[in-house]
mmCIF file with all atom_site columns, C-alpha atoms in Angstrom:
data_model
loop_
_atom_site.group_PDB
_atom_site.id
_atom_site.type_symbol
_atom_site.label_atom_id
_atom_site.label_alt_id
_atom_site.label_comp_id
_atom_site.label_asym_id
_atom_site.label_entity_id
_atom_site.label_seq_id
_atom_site.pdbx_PDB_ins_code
_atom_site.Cartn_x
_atom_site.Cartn_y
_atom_site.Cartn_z
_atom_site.occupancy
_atom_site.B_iso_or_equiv
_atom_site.pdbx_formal_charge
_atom_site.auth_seq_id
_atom_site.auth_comp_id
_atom_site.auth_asym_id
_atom_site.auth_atom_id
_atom_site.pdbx_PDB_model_num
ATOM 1   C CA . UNK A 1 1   ? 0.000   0.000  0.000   1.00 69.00 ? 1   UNK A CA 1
ATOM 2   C CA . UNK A 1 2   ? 2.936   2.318  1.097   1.00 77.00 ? 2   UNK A CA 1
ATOM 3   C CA . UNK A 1 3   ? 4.910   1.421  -2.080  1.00 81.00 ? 3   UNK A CA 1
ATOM 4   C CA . UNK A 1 4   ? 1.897   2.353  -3.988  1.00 85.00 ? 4   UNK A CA 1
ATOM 5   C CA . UNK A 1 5   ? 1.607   5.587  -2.859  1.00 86.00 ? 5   UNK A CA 1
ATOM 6   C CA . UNK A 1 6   ? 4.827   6.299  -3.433  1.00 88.00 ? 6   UNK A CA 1
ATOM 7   C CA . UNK A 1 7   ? 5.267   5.140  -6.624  1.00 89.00 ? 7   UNK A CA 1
ATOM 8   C CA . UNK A 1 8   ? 2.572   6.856  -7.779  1.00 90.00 ? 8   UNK A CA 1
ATOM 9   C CA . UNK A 1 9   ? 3.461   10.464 -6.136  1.00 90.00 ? 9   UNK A CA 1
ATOM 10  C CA . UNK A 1 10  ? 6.477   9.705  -7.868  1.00 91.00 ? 10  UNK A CA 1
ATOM 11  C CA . UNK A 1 11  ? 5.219   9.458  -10.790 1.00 93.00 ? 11  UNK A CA 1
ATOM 12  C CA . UNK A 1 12  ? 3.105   12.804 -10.565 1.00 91.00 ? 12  UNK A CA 1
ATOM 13  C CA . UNK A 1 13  ? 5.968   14.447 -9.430  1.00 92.00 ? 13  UNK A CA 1
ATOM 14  C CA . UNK A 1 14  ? 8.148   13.791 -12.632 1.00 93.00 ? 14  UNK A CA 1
ATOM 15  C CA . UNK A 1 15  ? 5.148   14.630 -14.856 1.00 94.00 ? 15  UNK A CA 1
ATOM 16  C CA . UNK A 1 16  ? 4.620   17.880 -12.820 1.00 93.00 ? 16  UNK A CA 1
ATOM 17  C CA . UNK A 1 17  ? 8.759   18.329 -13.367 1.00 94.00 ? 17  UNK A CA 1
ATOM 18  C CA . UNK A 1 18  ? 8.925   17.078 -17.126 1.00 95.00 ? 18  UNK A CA 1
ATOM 19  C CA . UNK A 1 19  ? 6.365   19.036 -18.314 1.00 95.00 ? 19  UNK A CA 1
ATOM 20  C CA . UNK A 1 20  ? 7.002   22.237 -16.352 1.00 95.00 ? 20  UNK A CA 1
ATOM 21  C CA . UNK A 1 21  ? 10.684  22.156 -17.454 1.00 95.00 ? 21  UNK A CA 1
ATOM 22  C CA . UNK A 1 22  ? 9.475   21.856 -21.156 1.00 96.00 ? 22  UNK A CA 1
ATOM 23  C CA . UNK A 1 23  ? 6.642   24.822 -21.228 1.00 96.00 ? 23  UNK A CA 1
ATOM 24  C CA . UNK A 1 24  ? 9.361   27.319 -18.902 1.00 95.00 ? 24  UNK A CA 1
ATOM 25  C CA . UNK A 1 25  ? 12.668  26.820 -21.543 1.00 95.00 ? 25  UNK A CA 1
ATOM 26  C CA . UNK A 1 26  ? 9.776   27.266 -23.802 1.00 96.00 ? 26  UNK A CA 1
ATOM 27  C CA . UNK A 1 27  ? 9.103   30.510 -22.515 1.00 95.00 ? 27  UNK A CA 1
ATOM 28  C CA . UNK A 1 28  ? 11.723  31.643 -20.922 1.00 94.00 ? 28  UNK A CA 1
ATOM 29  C CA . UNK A 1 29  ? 14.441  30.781 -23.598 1.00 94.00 ? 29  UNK A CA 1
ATOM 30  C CA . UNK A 1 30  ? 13.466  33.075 -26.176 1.00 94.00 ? 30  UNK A CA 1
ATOM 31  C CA . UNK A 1 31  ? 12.951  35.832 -23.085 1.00 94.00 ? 31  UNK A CA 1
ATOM 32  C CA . UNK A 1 32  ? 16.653  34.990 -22.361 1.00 94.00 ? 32  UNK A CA 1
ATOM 33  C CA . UNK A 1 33  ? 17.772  35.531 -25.872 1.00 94.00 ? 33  UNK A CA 1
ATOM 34  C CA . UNK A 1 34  ? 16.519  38.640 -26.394 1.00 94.00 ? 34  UNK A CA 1
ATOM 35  C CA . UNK A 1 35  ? 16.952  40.543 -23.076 1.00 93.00 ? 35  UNK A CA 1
ATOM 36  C CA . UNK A 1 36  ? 21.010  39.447 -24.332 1.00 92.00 ? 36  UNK A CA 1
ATOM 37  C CA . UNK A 1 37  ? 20.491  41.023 -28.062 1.00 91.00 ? 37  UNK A CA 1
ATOM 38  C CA . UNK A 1 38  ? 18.765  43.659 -27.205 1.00 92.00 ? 38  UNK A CA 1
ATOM 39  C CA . UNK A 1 39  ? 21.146  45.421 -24.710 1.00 90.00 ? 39  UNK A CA 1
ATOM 40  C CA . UNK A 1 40  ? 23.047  48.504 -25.415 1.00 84.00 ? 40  UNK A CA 1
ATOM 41  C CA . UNK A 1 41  ? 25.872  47.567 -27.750 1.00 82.00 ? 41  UNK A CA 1
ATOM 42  C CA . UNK A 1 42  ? 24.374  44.318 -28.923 1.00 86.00 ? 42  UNK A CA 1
ATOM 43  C CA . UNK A 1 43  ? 23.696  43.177 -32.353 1.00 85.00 ? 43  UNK A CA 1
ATOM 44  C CA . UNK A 1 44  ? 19.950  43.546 -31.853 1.00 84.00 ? 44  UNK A CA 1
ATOM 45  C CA . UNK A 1 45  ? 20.029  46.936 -29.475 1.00 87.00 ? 45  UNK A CA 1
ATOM 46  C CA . UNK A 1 46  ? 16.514  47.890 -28.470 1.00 89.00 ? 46  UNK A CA 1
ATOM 47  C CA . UNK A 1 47  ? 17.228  49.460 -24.648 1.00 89.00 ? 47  UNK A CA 1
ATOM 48  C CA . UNK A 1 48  ? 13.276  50.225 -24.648 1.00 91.00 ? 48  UNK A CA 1
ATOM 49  C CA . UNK A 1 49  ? 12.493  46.739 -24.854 1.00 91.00 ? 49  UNK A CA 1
ATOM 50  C CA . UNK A 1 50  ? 15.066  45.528 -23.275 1.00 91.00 ? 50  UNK A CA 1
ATOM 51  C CA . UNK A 1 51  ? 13.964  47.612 -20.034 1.00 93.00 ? 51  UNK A CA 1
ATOM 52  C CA . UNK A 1 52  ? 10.801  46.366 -20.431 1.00 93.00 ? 52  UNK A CA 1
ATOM 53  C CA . UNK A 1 53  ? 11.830  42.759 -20.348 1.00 92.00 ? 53  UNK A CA 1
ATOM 54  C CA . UNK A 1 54  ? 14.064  43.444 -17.514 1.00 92.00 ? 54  UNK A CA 1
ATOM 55  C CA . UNK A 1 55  ? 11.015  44.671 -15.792 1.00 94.00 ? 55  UNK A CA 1
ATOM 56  C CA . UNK A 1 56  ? 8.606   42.224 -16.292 1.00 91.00 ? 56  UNK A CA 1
ATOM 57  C CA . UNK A 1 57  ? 11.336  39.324 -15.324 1.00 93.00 ? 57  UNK A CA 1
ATOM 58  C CA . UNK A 1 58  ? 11.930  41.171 -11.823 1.00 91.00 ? 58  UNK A CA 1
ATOM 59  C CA . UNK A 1 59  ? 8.300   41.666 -11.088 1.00 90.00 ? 59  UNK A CA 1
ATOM 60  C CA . UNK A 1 60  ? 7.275   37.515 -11.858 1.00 87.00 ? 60  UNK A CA 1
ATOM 61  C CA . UNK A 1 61  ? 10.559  36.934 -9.804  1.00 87.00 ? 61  UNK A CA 1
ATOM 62  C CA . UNK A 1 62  ? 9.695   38.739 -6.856  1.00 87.00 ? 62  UNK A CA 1
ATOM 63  C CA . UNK A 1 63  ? 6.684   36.524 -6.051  1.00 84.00 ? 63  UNK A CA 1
ATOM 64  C CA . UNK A 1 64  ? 6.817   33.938 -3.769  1.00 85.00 ? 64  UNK A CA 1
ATOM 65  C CA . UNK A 1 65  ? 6.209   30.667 -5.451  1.00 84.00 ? 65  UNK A CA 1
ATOM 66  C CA . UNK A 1 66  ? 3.109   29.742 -3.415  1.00 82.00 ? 66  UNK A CA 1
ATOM 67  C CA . UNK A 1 67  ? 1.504   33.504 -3.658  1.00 86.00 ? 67  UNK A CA 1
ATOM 68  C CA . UNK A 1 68  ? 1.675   33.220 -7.067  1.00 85.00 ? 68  UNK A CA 1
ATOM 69  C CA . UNK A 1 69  ? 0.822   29.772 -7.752  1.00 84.00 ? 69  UNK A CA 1
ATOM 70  C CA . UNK A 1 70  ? -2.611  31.403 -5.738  1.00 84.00 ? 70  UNK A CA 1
ATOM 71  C CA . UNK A 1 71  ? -2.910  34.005 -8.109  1.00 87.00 ? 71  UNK A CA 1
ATOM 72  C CA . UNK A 1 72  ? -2.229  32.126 -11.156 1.00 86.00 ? 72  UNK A CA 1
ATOM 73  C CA . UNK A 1 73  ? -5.312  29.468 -10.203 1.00 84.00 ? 73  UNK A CA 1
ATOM 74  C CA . UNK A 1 74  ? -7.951  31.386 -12.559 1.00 87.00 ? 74  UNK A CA 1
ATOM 75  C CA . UNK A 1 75  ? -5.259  30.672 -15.295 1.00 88.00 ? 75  UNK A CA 1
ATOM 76  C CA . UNK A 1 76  ? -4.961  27.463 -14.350 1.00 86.00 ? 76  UNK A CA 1
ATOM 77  C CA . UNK A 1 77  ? -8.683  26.957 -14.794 1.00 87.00 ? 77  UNK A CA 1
ATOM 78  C CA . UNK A 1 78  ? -9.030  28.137 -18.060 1.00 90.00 ? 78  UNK A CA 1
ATOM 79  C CA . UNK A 1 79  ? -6.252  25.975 -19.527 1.00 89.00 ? 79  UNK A CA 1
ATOM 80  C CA . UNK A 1 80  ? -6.204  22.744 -17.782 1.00 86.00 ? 80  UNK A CA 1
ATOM 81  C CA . UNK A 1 81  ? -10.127 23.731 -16.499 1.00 85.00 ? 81  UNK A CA 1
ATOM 82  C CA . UNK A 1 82  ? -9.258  22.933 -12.792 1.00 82.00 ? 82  UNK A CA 1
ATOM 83  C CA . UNK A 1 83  ? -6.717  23.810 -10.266 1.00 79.00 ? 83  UNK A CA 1
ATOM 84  C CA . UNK A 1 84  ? -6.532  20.624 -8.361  1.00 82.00 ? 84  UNK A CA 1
ATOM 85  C CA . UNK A 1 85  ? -3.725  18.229 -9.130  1.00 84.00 ? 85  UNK A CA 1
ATOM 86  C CA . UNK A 1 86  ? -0.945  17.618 -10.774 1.00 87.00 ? 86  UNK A CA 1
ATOM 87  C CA . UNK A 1 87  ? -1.716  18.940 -14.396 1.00 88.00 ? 87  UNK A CA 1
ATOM 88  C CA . UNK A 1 88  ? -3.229  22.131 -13.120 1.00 88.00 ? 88  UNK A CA 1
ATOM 89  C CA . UNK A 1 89  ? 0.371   22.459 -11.292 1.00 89.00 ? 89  UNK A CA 1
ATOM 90  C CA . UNK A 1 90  ? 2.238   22.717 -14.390 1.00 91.00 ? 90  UNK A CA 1
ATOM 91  C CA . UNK A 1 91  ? 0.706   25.769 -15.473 1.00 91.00 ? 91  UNK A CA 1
ATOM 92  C CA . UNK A 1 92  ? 2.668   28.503 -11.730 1.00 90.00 ? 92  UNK A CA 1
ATOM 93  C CA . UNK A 1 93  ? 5.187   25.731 -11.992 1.00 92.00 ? 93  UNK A CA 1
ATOM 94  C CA . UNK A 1 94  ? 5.810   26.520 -15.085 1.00 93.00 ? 94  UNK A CA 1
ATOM 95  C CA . UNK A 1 95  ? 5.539   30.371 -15.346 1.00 92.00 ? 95  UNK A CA 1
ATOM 96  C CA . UNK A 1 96  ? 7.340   30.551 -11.782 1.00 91.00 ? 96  UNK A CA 1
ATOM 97  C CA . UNK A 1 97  ? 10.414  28.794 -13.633 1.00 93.00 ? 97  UNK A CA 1
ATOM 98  C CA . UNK A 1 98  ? 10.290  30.666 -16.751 1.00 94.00 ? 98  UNK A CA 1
ATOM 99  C CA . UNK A 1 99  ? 11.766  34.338 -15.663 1.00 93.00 ? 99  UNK A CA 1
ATOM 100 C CA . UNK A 1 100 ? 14.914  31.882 -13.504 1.00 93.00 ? 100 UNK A CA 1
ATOM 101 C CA . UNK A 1 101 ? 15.263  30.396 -16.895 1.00 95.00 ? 101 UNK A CA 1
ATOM 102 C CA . UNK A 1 102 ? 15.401  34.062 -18.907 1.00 95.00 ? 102 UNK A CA 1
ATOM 103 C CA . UNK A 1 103 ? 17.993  35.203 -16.311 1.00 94.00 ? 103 UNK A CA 1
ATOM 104 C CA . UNK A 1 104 ? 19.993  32.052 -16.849 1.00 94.00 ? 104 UNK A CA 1
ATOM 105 C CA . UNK A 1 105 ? 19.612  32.075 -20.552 1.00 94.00 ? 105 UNK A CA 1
ATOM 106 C CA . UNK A 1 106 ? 20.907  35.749 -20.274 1.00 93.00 ? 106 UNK A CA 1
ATOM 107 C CA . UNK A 1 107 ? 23.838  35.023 -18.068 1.00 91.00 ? 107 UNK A CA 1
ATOM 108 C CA . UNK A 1 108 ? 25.279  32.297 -20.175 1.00 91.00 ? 108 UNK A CA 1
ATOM 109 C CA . UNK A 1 109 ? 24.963  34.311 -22.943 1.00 91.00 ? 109 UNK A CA 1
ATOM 110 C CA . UNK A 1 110 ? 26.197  37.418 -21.398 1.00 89.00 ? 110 UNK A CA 1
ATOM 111 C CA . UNK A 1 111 ? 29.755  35.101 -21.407 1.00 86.00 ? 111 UNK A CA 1
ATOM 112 C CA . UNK A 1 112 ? 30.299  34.777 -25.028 1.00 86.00 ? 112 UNK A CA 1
ATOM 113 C CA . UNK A 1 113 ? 33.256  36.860 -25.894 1.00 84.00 ? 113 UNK A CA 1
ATOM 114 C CA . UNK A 1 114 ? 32.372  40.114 -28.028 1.00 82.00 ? 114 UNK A CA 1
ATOM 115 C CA . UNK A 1 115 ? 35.446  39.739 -30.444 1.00 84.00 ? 115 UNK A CA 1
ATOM 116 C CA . UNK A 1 116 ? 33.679  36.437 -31.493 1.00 86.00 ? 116 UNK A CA 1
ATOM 117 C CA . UNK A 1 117 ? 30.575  37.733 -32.260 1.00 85.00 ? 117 UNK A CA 1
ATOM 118 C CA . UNK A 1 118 ? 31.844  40.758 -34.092 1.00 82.00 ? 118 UNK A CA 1
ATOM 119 C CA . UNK A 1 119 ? 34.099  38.620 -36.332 1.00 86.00 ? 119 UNK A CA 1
ATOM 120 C CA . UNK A 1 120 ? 31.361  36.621 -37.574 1.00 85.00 ? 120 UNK A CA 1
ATOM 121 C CA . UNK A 1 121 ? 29.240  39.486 -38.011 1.00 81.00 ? 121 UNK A CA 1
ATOM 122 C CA . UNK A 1 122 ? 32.348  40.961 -40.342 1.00 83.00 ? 122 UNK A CA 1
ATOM 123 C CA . UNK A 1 123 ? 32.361  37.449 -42.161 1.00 85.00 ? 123 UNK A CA 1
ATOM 124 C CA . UNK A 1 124 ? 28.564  37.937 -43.295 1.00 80.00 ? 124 UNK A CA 1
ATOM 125 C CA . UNK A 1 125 ? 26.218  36.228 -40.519 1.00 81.00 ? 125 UNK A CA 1
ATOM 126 C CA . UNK A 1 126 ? 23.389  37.304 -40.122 1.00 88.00 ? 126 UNK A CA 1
ATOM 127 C CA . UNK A 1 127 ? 21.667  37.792 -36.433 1.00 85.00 ? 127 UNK A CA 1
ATOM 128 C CA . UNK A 1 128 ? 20.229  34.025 -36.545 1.00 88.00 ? 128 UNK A CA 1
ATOM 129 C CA . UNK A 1 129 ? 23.142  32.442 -37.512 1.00 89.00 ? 129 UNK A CA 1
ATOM 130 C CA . UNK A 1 130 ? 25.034  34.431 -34.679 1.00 89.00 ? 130 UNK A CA 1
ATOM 131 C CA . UNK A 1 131 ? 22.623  33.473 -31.918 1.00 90.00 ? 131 UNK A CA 1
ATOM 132 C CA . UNK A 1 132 ? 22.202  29.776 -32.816 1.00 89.00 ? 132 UNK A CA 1
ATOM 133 C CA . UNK A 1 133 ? 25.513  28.821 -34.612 1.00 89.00 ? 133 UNK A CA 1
ATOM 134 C CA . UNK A 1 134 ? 27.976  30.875 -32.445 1.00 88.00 ? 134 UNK A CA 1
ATOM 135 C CA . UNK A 1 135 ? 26.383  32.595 -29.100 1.00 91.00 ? 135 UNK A CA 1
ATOM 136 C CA . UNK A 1 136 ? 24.556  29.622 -28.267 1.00 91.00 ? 136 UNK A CA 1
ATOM 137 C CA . UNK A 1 137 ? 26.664  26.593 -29.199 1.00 90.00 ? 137 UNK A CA 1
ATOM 138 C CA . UNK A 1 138 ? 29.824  28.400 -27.166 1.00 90.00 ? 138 UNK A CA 1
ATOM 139 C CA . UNK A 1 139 ? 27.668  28.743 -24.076 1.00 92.00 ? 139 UNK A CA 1
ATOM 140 C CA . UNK A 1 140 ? 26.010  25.270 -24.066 1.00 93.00 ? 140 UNK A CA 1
ATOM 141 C CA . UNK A 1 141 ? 27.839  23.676 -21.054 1.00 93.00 ? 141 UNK A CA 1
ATOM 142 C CA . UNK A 1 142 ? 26.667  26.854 -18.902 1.00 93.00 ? 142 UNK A CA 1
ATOM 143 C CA . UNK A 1 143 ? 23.057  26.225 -20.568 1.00 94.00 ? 143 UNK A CA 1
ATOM 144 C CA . UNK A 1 144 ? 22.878  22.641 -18.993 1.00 94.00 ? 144 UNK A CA 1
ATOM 145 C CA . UNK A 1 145 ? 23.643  23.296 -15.759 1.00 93.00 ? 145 UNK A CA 1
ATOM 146 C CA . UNK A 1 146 ? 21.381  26.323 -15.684 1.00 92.00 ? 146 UNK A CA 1
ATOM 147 C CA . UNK A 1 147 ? 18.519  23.497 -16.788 1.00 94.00 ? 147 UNK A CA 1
ATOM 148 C CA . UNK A 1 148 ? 19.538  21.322 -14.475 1.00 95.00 ? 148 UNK A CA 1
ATOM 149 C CA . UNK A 1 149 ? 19.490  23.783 -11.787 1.00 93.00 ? 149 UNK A CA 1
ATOM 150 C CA . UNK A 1 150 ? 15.891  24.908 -12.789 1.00 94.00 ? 150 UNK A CA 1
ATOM 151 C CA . UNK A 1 151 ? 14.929  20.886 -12.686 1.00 94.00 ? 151 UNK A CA 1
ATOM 152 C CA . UNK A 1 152 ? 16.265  20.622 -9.274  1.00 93.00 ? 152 UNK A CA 1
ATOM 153 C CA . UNK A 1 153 ? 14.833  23.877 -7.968  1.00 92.00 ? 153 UNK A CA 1
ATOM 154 C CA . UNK A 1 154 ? 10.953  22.981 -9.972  1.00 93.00 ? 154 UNK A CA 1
ATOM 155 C CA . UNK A 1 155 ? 11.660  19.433 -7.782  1.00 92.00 ? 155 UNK A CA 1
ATOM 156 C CA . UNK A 1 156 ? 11.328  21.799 -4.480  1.00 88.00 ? 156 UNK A CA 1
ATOM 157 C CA . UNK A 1 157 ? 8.574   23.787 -6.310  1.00 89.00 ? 157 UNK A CA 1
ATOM 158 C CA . UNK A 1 158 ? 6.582   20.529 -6.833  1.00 88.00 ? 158 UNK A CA 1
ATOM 159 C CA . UNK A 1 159 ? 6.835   19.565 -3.237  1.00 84.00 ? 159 UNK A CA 1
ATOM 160 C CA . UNK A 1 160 ? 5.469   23.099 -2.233  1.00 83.00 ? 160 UNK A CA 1
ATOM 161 C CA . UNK A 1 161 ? 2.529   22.692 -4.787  1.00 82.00 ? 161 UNK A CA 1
ATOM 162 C CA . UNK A 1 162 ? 1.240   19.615 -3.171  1.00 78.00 ? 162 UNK A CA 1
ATOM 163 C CA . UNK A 1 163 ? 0.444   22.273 0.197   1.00 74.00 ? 163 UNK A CA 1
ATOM 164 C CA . UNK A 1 164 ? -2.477  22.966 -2.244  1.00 75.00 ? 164 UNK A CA 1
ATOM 165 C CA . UNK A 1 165 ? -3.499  19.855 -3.424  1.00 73.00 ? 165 UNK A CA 1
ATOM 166 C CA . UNK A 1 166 ? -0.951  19.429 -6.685  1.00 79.00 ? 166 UNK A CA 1
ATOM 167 C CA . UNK A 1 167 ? -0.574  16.040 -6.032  1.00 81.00 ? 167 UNK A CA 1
ATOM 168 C CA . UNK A 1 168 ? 3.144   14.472 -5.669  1.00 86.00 ? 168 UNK A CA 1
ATOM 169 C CA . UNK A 1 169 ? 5.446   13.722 -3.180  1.00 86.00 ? 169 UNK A CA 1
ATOM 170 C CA . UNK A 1 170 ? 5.057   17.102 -1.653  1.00 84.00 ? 170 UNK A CA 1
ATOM 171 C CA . UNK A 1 171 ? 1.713   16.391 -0.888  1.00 82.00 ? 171 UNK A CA 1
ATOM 172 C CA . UNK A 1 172 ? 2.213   12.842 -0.044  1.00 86.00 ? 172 UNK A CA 1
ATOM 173 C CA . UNK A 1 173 ? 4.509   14.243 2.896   1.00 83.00 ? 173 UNK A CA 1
ATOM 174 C CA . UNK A 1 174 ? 2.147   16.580 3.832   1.00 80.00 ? 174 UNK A CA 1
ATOM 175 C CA . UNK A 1 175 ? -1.434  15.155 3.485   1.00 78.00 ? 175 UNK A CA 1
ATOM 176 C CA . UNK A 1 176 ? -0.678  11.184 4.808   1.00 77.00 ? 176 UNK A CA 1
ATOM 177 C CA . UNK A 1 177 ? 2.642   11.784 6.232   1.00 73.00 ? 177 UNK A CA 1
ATOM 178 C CA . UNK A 1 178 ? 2.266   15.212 8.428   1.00 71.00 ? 178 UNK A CA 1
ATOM 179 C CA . UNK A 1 179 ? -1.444  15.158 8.972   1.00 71.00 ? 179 UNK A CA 1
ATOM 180 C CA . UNK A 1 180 ? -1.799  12.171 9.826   1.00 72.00 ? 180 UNK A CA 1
ATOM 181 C CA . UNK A 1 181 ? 0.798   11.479 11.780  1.00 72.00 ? 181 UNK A CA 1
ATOM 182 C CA . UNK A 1 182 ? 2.659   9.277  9.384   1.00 78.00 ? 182 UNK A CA 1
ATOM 183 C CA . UNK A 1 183 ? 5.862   10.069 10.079  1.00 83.00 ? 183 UNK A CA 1
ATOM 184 C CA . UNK A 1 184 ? 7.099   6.748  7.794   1.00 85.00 ? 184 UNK A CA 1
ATOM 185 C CA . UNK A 1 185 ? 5.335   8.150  4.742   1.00 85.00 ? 185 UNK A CA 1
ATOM 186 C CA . UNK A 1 186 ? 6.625   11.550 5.388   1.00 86.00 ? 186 UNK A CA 1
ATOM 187 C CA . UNK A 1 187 ? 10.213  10.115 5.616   1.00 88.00 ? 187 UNK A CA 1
ATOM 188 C CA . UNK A 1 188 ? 10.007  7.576  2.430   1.00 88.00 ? 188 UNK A CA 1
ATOM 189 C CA . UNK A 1 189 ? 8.562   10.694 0.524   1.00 87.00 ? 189 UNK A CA 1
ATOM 190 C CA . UNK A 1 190 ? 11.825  13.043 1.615   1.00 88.00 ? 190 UNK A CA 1
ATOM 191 C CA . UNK A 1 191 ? 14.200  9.694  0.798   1.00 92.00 ? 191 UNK A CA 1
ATOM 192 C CA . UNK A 1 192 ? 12.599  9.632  -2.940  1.00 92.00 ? 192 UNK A CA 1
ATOM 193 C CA . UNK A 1 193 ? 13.002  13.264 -3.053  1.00 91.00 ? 193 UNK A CA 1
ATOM 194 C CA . UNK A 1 194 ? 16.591  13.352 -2.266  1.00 92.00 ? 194 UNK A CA 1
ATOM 195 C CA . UNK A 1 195 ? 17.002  9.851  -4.829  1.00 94.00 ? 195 UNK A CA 1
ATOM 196 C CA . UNK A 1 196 ? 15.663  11.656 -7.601  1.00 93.00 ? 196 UNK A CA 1
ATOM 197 C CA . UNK A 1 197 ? 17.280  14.734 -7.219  1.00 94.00 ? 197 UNK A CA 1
ATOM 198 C CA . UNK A 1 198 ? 20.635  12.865 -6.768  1.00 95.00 ? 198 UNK A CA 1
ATOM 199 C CA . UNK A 1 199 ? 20.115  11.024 -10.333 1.00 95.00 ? 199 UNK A CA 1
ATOM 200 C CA . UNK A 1 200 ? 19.071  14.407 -11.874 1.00 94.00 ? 200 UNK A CA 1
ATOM 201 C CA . UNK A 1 201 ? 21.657  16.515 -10.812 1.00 94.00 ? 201 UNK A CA 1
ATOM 202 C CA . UNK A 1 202 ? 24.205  13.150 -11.620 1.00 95.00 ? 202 UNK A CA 1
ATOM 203 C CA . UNK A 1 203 ? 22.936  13.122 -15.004 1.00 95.00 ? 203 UNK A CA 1
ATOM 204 C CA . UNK A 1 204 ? 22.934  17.117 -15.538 1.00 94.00 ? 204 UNK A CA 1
ATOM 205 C CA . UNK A 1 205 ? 26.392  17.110 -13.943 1.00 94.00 ? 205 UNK A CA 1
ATOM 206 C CA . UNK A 1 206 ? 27.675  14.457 -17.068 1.00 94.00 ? 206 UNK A CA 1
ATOM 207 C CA . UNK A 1 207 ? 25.614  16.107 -19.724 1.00 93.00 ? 207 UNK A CA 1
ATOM 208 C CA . UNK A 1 208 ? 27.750  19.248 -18.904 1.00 93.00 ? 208 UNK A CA 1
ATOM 209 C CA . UNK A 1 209 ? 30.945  17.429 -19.188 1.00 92.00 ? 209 UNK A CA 1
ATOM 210 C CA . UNK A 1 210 ? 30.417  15.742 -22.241 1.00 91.00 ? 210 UNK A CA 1
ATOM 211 C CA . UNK A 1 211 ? 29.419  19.302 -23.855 1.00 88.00 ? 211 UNK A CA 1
ATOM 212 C CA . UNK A 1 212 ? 32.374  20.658 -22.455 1.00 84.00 ? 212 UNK A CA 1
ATOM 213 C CA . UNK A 1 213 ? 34.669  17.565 -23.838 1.00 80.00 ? 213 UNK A CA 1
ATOM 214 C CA . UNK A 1 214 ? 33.495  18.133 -27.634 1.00 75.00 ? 214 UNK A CA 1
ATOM 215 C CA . UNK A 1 215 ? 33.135  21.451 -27.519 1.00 66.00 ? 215 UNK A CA 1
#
């Protein structure tokens, strides 16, 4: 019965994870890009927009993750038409992630030496084939650890959600482990936790040294 649970609140939680990863690079990937290009002495400069973008990545990041999962529950609703369980969790997961993502897509990027990108502006490329053929590829292994870092950190997100019914290990510990006085469950839950975080970070850890190595 215990195993059960457990290996199904597993299971929710890596859905919640997977599919919150996926929708914030989607998001906040292209954010990241172009609060890089469009700084002051960049190939795309646009300081207007990039204040704007600047702005609007502060102000998402300045919410608590539970306050805003709160707020984001009418959203929630209209997409997913609830905002109970695990698929309603993606959506705050999700945009919670994205602005981390934008600021980690801009760091990374942020490293790519200038003299690069001005030589292969001189040799013809165009702004495309600058961002995804030079700024990009050079900046990979700093890339993977920044997703691997958002995996681990949407891991702890997950566990919050399930305080309001998300569904997961989080609220495995909480709802049959806390509340009820389970302290077994509660400490089987934090054990998986910790497992899967281990193999996640293990596996982002190698991913980033293989890029590195053929780089």
């Amino acid at each position: 019965m215990v195993f059960s649970m457990i290996w199904t609140s597993t299971l929710e939680t890596l859905y919640m994870v997977f599919f919150s990863t996926f929708f914030s690079l989607l998001i906040g990937f292209p954010i990241g890009i172009l609060l890089t290009i469009t700084k002051e002495g960049n190939i795309l400069e646009k300081p207007k927009l990039n204040k704007v973008l600047d702005f609007v990545i502060n102000t998402l990041r300045s919410f608590p993750f539970i306050i805003l999962m709160i707020l984001l529950f009418p959203l929630s609703r209209i997409i997913v038409g609830t905002t109970i369980g695990s698929t309603a969790a993606i959506v705050p997961l999700s945009i919670s992630a994205a602005p981390f993502v934008a600021r980690m897509i801009e760091g990374a990027l942020n490293e790519v030496d200038k003299g690069l990108i001005e030589a292969s502006s001189s040799m013809g490329a165009n702004n495309w084939t600058i961002i995804f053929k030079v700024m990009i590829p050079e900046t990979m292994p700093h890339i993977l650890h920044g997703i691997t870092v958002t995996i681990v950190s949407l891991i702890g997100f997950s566990a919050m959600a399930g305080t309001i019914g998300a569904g997961g290990l989080g609220d495995l510990a909480i709802r049959f482990g806390y509340q009820r006085f389970k302290t077994d469950i509660m400490i089987y839950a934090v054990i998986v936790i910790i497992i899967v975080v281990q193999i996640l970070q293990s596996l982002g850890d190698y991913l980033v040294y293989r890029s590195k190595k053929n780089r």
